[in-house]
Coordinates of C-alpha atoms and ligand atoms in Angstrom, one line a residue:
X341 CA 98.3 111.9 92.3
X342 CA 97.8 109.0 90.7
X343 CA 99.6 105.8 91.9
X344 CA 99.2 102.1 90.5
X345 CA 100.2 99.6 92.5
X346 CA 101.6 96.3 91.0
X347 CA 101.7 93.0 93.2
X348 CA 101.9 89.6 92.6
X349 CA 99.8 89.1 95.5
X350 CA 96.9 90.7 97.1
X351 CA 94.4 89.3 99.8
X352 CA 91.5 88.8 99.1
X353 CA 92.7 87.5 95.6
X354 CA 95.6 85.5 96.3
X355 CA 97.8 85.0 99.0
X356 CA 101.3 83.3 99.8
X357 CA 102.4 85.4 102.6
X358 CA 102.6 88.7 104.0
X359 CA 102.8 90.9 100.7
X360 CA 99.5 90.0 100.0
X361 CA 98.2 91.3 103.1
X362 CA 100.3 94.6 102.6
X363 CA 98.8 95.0 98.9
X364 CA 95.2 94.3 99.6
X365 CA 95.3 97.2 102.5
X366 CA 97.4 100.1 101.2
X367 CA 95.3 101.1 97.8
X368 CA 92.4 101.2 100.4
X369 CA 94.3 103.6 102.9
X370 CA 95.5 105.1 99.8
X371 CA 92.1 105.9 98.9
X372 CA 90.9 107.0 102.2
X373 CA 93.4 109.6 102.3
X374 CA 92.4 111.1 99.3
X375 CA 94.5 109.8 96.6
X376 CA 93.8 108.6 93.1
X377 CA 95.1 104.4 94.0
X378 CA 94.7 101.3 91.6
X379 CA 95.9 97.8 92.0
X380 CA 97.2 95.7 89.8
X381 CA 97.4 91.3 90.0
X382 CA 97.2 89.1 87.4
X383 CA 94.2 87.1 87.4
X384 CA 95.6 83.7 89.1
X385 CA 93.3 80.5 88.3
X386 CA 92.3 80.7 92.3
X387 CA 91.2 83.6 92.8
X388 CA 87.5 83.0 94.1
X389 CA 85.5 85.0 90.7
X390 CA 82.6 86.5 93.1
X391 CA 85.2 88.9 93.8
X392 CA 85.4 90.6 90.4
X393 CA 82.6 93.1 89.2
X394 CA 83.0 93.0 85.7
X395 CA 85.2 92.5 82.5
X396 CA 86.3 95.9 81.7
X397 CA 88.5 95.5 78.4
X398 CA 88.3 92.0 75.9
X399 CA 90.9 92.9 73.7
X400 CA 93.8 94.3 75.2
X401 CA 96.6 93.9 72.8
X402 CA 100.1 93.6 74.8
X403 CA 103.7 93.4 72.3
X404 CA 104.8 90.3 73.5
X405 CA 107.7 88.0 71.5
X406 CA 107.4 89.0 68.6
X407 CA 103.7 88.9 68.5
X408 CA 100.6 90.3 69.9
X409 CA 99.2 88.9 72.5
X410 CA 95.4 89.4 73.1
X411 CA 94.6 89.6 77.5
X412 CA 91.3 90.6 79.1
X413 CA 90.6 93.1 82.0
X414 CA 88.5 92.3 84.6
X415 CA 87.6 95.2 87.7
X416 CA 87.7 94.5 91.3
X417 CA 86.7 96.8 94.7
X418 CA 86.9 93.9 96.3
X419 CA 89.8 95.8 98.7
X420 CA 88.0 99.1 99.0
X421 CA 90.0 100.4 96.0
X422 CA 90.0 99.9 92.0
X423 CA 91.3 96.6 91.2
X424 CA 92.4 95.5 87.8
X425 CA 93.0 91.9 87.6
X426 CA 95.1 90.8 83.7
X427 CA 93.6 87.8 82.9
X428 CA 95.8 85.6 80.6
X429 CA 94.9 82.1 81.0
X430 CA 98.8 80.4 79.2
X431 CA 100.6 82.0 82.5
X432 CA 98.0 82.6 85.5
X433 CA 95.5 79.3 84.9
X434 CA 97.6 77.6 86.8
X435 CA 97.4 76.2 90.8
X436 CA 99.5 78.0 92.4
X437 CA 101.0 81.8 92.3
X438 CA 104.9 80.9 92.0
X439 CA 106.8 78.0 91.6
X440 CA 106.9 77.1 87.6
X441 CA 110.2 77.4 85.5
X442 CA 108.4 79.9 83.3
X443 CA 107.7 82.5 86.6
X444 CA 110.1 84.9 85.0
X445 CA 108.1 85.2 81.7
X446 CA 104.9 84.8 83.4
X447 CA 105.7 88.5 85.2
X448 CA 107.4 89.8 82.4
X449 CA 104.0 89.6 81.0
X450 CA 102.0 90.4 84.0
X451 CA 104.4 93.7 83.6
X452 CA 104.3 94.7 80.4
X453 CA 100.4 94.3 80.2
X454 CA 100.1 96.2 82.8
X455 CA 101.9 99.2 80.9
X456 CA 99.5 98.4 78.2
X457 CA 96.4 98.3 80.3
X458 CA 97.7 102.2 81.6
X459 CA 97.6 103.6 78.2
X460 CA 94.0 102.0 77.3
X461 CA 93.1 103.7 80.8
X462 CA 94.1 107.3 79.8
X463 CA 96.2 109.4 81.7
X464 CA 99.9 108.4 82.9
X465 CA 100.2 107.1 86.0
X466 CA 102.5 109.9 88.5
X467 CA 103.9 106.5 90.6
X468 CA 104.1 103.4 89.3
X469 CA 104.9 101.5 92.8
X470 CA 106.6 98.0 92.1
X471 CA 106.8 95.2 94.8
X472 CA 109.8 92.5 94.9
X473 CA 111.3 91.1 92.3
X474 CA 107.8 90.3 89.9
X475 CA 108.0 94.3 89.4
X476 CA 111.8 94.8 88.3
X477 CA 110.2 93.9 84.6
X478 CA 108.5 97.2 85.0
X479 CA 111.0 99.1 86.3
X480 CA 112.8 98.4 83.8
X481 CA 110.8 98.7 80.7
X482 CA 109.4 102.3 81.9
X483 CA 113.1 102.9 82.4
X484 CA 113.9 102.1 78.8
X485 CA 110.4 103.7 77.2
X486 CA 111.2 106.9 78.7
X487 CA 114.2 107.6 76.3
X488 CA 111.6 107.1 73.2
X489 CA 107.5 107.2 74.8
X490 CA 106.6 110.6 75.7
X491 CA 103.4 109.1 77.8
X492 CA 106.1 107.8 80.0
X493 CA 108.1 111.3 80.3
X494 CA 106.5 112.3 83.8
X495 CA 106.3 109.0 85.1
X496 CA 108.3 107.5 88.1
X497 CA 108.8 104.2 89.7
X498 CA 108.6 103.2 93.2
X499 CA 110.4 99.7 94.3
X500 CA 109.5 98.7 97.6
X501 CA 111.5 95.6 98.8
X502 CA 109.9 92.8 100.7
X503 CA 112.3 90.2 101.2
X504 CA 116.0 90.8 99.4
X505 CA 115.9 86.4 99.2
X506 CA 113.5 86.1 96.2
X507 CA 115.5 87.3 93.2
X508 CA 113.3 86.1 90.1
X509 CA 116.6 84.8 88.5
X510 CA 116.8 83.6 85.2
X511 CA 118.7 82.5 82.3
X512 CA 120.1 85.9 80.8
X513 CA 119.1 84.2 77.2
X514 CA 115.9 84.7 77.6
X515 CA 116.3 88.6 77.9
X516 CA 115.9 89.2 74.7
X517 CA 112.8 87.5 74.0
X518 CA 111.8 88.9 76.6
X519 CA 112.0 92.3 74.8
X520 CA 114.8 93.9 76.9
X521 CA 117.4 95.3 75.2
X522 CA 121.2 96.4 75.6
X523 CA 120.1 99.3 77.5
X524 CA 118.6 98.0 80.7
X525 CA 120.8 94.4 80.2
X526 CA 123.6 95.7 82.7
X527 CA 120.5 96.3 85.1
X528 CA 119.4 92.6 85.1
X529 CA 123.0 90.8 85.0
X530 CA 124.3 89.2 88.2
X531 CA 127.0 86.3 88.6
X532 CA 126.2 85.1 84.7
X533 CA 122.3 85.3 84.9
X534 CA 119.5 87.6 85.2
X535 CA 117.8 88.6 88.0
X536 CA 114.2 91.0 88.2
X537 CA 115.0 91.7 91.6
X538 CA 118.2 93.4 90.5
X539 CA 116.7 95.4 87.6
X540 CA 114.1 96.6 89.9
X541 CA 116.9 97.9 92.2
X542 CA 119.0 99.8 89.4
X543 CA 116.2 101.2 87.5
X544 CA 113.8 102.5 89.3
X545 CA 113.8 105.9 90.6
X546 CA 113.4 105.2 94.2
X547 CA 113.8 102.6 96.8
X548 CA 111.8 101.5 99.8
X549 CA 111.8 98.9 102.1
X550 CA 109.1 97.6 104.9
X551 CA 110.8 98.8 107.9
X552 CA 113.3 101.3 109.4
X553 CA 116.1 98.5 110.6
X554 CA 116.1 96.5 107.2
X555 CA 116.3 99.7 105.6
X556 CA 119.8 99.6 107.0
X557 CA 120.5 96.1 107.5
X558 CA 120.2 95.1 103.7
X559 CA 123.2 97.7 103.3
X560 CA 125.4 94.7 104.6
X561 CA 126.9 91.4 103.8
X562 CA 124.8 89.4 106.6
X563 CA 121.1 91.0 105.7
X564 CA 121.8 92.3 101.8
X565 CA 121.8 88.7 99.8
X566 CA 124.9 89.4 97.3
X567 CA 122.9 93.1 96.6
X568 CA 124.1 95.0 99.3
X569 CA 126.1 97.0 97.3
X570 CA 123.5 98.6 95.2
X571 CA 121.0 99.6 98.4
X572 CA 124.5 101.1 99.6
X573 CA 125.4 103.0 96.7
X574 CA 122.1 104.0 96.6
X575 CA 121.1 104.7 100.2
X576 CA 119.7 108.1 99.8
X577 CA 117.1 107.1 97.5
X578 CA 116.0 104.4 100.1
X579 CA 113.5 104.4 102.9
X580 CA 112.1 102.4 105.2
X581 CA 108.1 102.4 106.1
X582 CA 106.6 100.0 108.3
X583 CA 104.0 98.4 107.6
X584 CA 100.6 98.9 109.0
X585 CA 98.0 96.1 110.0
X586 CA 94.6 96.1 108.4
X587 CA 92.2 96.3 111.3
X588 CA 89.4 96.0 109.5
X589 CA 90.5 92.6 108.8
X590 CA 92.5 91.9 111.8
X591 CA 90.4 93.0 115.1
X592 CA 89.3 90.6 117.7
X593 CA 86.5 92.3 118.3
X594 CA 84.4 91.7 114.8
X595 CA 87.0 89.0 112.8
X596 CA 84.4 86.5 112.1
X597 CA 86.4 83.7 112.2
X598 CA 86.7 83.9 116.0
X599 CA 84.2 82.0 118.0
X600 CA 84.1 84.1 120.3
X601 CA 85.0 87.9 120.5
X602 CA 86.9 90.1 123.0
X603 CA 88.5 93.7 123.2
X604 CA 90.7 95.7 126.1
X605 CA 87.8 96.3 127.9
X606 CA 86.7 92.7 128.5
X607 CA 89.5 89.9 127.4
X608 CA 86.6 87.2 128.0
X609 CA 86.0 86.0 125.1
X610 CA 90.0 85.0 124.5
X611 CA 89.3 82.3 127.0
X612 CA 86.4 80.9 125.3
X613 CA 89.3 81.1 121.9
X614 CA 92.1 79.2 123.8
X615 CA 89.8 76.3 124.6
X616 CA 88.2 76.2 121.1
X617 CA 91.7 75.9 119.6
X618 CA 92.7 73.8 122.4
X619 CA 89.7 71.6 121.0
X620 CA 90.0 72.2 117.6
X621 CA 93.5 70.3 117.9
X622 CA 92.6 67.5 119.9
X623 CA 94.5 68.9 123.1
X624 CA 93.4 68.4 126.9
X625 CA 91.3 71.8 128.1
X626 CA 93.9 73.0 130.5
X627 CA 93.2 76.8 130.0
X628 CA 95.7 77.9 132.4
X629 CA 98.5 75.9 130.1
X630 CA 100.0 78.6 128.6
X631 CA 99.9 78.0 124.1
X632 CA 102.9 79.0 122.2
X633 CA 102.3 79.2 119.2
X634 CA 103.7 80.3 115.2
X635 CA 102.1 80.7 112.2
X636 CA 104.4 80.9 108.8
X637 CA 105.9 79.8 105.9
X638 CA 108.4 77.1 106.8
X639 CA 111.9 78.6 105.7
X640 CA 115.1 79.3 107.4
X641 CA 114.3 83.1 107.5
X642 CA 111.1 82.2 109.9
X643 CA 114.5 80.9 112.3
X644 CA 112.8 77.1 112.4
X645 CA 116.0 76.0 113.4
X646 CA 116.3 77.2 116.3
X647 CA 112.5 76.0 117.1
X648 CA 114.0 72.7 115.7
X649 CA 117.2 72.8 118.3
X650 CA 114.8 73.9 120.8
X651 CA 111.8 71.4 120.4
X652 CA 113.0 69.1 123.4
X653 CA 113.3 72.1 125.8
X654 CA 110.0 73.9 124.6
X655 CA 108.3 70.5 125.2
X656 CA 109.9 70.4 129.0
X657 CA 108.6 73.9 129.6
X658 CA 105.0 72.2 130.2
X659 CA 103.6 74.4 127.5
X660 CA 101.4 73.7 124.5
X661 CA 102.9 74.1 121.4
X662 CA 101.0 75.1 118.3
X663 CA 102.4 75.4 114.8
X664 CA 100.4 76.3 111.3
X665 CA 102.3 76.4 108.8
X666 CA 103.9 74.6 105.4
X667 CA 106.8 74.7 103.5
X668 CA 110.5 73.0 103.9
X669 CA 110.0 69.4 103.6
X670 CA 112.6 69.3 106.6
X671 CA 110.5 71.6 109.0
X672 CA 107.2 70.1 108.4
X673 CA 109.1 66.6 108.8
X674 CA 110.0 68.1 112.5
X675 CA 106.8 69.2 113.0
X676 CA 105.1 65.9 112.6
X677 CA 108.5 64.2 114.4
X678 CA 107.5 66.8 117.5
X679 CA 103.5 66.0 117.4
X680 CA 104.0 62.1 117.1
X681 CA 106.4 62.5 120.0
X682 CA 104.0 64.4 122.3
X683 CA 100.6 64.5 121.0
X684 CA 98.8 66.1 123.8
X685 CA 101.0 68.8 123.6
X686 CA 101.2 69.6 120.2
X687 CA 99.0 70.8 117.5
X688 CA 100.2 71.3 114.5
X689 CA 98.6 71.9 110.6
X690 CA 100.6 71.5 107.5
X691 CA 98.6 73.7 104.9
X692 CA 97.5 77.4 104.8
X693 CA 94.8 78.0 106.6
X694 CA 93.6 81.5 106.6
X695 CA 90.9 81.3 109.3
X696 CA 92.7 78.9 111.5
X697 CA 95.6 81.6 111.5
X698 CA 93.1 83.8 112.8
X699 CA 91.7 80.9 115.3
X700 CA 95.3 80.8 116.5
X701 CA 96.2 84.4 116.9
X702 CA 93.2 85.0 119.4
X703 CA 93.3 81.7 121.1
X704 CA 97.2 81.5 121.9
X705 CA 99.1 83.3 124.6
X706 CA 102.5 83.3 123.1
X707 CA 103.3 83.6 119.4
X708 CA 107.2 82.5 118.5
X709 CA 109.1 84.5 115.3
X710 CA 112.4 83.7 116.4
X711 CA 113.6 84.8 112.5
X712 CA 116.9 84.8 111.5
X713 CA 115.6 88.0 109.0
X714 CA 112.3 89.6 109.2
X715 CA 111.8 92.9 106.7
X716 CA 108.8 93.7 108.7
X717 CA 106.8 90.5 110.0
X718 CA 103.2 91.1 110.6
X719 CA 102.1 88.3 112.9
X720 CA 104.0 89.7 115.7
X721 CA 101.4 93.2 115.4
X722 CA 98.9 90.8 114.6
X723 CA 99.6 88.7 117.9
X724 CA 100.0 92.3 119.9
X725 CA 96.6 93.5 118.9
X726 CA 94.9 89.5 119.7
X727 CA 96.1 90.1 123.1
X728 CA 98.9 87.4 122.6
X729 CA 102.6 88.1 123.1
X730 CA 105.4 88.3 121.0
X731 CA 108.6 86.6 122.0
X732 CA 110.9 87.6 118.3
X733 CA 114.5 88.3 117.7
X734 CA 115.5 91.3 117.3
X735 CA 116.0 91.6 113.7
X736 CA 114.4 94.1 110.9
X737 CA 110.4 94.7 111.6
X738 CA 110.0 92.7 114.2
X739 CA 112.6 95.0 116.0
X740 CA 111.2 98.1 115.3
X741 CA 107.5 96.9 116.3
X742 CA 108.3 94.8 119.6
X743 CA 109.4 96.4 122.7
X744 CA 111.2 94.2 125.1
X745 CA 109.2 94.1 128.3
X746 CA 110.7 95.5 131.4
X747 CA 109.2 94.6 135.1
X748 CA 110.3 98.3 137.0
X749 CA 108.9 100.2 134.4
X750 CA 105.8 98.1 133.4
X751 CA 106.7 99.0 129.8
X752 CA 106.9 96.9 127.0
X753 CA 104.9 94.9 124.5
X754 CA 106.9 91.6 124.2
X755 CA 110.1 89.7 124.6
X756 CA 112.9 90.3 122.4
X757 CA 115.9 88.4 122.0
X758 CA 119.2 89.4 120.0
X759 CA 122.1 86.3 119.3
X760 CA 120.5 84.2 116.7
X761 CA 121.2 81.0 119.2
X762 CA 118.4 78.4 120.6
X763 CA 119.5 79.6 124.0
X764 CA 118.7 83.0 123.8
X765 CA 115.1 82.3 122.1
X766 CA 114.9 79.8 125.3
X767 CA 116.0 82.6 127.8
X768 CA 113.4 84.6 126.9
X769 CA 110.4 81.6 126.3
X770 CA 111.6 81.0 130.0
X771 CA 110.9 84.9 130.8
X772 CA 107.9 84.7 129.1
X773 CA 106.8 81.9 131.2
X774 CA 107.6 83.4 134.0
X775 CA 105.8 86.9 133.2
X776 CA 102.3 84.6 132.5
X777 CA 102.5 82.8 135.9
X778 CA 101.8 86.5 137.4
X779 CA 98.3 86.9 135.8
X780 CA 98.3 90.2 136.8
X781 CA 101.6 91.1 135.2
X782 CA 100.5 89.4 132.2
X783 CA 97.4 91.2 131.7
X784 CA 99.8 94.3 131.6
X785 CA 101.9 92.7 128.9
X786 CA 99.0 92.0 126.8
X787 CA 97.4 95.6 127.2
X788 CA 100.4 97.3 126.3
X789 CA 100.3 95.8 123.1
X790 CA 96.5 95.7 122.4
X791 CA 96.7 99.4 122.6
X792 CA 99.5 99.8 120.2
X793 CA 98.1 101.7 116.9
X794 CA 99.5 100.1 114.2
X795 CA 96.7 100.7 111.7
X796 CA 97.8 101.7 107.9
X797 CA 96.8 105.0 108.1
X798 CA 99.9 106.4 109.3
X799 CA 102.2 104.0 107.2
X800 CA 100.0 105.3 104.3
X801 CA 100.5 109.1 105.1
X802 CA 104.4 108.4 104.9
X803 CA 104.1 106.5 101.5
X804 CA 102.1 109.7 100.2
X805 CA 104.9 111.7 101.5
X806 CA 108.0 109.6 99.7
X807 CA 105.4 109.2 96.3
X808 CA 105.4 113.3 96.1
X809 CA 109.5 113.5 96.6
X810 CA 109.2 110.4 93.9
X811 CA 107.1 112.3 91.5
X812 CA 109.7 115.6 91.8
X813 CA 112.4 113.3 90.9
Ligands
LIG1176 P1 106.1 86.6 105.2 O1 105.5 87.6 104.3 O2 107.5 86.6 105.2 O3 105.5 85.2 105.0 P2 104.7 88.1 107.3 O4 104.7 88.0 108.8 O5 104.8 89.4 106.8 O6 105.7 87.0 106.7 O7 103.2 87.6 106.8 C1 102.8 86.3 106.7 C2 101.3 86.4 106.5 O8 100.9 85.1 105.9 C3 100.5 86.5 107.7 O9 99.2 87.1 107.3 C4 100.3 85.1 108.2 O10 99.1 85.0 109.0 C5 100.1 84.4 106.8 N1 100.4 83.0 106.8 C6 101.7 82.5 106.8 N2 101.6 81.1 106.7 C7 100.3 80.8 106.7 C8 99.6 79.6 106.7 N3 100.2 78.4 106.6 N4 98.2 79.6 106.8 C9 97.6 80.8 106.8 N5 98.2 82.0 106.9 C10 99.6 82.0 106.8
LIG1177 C1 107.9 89.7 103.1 C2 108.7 89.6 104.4 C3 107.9 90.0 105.6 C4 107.0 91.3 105.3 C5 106.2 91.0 104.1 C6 105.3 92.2 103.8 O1 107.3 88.6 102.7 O2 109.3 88.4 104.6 O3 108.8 90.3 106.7 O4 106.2 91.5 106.5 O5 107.0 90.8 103.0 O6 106.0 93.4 103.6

């Protein structure tokens, strides 16, 4: 079959947050299963160019306002799998991926040359597979082409949903100049505006999301962001598929950004990473302190209020607390408020630092993801396989992929918590604690969850399965 994948993000392009990781590893696993995979990104101004093997097409002409609009092609396989990168310097020469008033336009474009880029490329694609709202455009338009464009006629679209908060909204005015017409205007309307995310989930042909309990929470009020209707009303076209971890990319044994290196057999080396990140932060090298740490974008969903409520207590617990992160002007405001207040506590980096979030994986020995929603969360199976333990709320991914450890049974990869309330997430810090003051018992913890298998080639066996019912659709 032959499936293109469209993102917005993909490491080792361009990165925000976890869909990048997520479309940089499931082309490859694609590919090493046997299928016919090709990613799509537009060609962002920082995207590092040793990455790209060659301008492939000068002159791809894309209908765009009236106009044609003349974009270059440049190949990637830089992930392991065929890369097409859209390079149009007006909407992607800029520094940064999102954030400009124009971001609707900019992946209306990024959509429709990609449809142009598949007929210069021959065949159809069998799955066009869309992710989050920069890939409604497309579902959209092949939606609408299908009706008139026979190279469209076998065609179908996949929209996987990473975060239901991100709607790509925009004045419904600009529809039109957009090229979208009466027929798929319905499909973008919401409360007096437009929104890509919404087209995405009305026209394309099936639904996924990136795990099994989002799946069903965004079928309610609490989890579904005003939407929750549509996933409902279209429940049986929607699954849920966890996502896997790239171990080529995340494995403490090789990552070379790890000073030192370490596996099940012989968890040495994770010493020798606590007291380099100890270092690394300016914090006293006492290695049996046990590090809590987080690593994410600093929203609401990553449940930084209750780290906020809970600073004080976290503090009392003795611990070191470690943070990475940037975002909300209010939670990196806390962050510093919390490291002024106990600096030889707390380490904390206000940036994105993709090595360092490496450095801090292996050298920590709790990581925090108290969210208030998590579709799937990946730090938490990155933290497992690092040897360092999860304490998350149970919501979305990061229930499915934690397993609340119990001491009878030995069994168990984390600590889970369910009320979204700063005493719960204490309760089970407090557990936590507890668990790592028995070395022994905490060894156990951290085994059980280094020899989880996470790795993508299962996840991408299911998404082969779903792209075949797709394709019958
Ligand atoms: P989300 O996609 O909602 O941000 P995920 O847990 O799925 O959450 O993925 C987040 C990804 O982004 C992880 O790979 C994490 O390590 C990375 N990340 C988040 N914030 C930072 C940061 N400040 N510096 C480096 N990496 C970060
Ligand atoms: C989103 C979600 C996160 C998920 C990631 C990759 O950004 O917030 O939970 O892991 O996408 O699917």
């Amino acid at each position: 079959m032959r499936v293109a994948i469209l993102s917005s993000e993909a490491v080792p392009f361009a990165k925000t947050g976890g869909l990048a990781d997520v479309a940089g590893a499931l082309p490859k696993a694609l590919s090493e299963n046997g299928e016919d995979a090709m990613l799509l990104l537009p060609l962002f101004e920082q995207i590092d160019r040793k990455y790209l093997r060659e301008e492939i097409i000068d002159n791809l002409d894309v209908d765009w306002r009236g106009r044609s609009y003349r974009a270059r092609v440049f190949y990637s396989d830089a992930t392991g799998a065929p890369s097409f990168l859209i390079d149009a310097p007006e909407y992607f020469a800029r520094n940064s991926i999102y954030g400009f008033r124009d971001d609707h336009e900019r992946f209306a474009f990024f959509c429709r040359a990609a449809l142009a880029l598949f007929k210069r490329l021959g065949a159809p694609p069998d799955i066009v597979h869309l992710n989050d709202w920069p890939g409604g455009f497309a579902a959209a338009e092949i939606r609408s082409r299908r009706n008139f464009d026979s190279y469209y006629a076998r065609t179908r679209t996949l929209f996987s949903i990473h975060n239901l908060a991100y709607q790509g909204a925009f004045n419904a005015s600009d529809l039109w100049i957009l090229g979208f017409g009466d027929d798929v205007r319905d499909a973008f309307m919401m409360d007096g505006t437009a929104s890509a995310l919404k087209a995405g989930l009305m026209t394309s042909d099936a639904l996924s999301t990136v795990s099994r309990r989002y799946a069903f929470e965004i079928q309610t009020p609490e989890f579904g962001h005003g939407l929750e209707w549509i996933l409902r009303a279209r429940r049986d076209r929607l699954v849920g598929i966890t996502n896997g971890v790239d171990y080529d990319v995340w494995n403490p044994a090789t990552d070379p950004h790890l000073p030192a290196h370490y596996d099940i057999n012989n968890m040495d080396g994770k010493r020798e990473c606590k007291r380099a990140l100890l270092r690394e932060f300016w914090l006293p090298e006492d290695l049996d302190r046990p590090i809590i740490a987080n690593i994410s974008r600093l929203t609401a969903q990553k449940g930084y209020d209750l780290i906020k409520e809970a600073g004080g207590a976290i503090l009392e617990t003795g611990a070191f607390f470690v943070a990475l992160g940037s975002g909300a002007s209010e939670y990196e405001d806390f962050l510093q408020a919390m490291r002024d207040h106990a600096p030889r506590q707390v380490g904390i980096y206000k940036g994105f630092n993709e090595p360092l979030a490496h450095r801090i994986e292996a050298g920590a020995d709790i990581f925090l993801m108290p969210s208030l929603f998590e579709p799937c969360g990946l730090n938490q199976m990155y933290s497992t396989r690092y040897g360092t333990v999860p304490v998350v709320r149970a919501t979305g991914g990061l229930d499915d992929t934690v397993q609340d450890f119990d001491r009878v049974s030995q069994t168990g990869n984390g600590f889970k918590f369910e009320h979204y309330t700063a005493l719960a997430m204490l309760d089970k810090i407090y557990e936590a604690l507890y668990c790592y003051a028995e070395p022994d018992l905490w060894r156990t913890i951290q085994l059980n969850g280094m020899r989880v298998d996470n790795s993508w080639r299962a996840a991408a066996q299911k998404y082969i399965e779903l792209y075949r019912r797709v394709a019958q659709m």
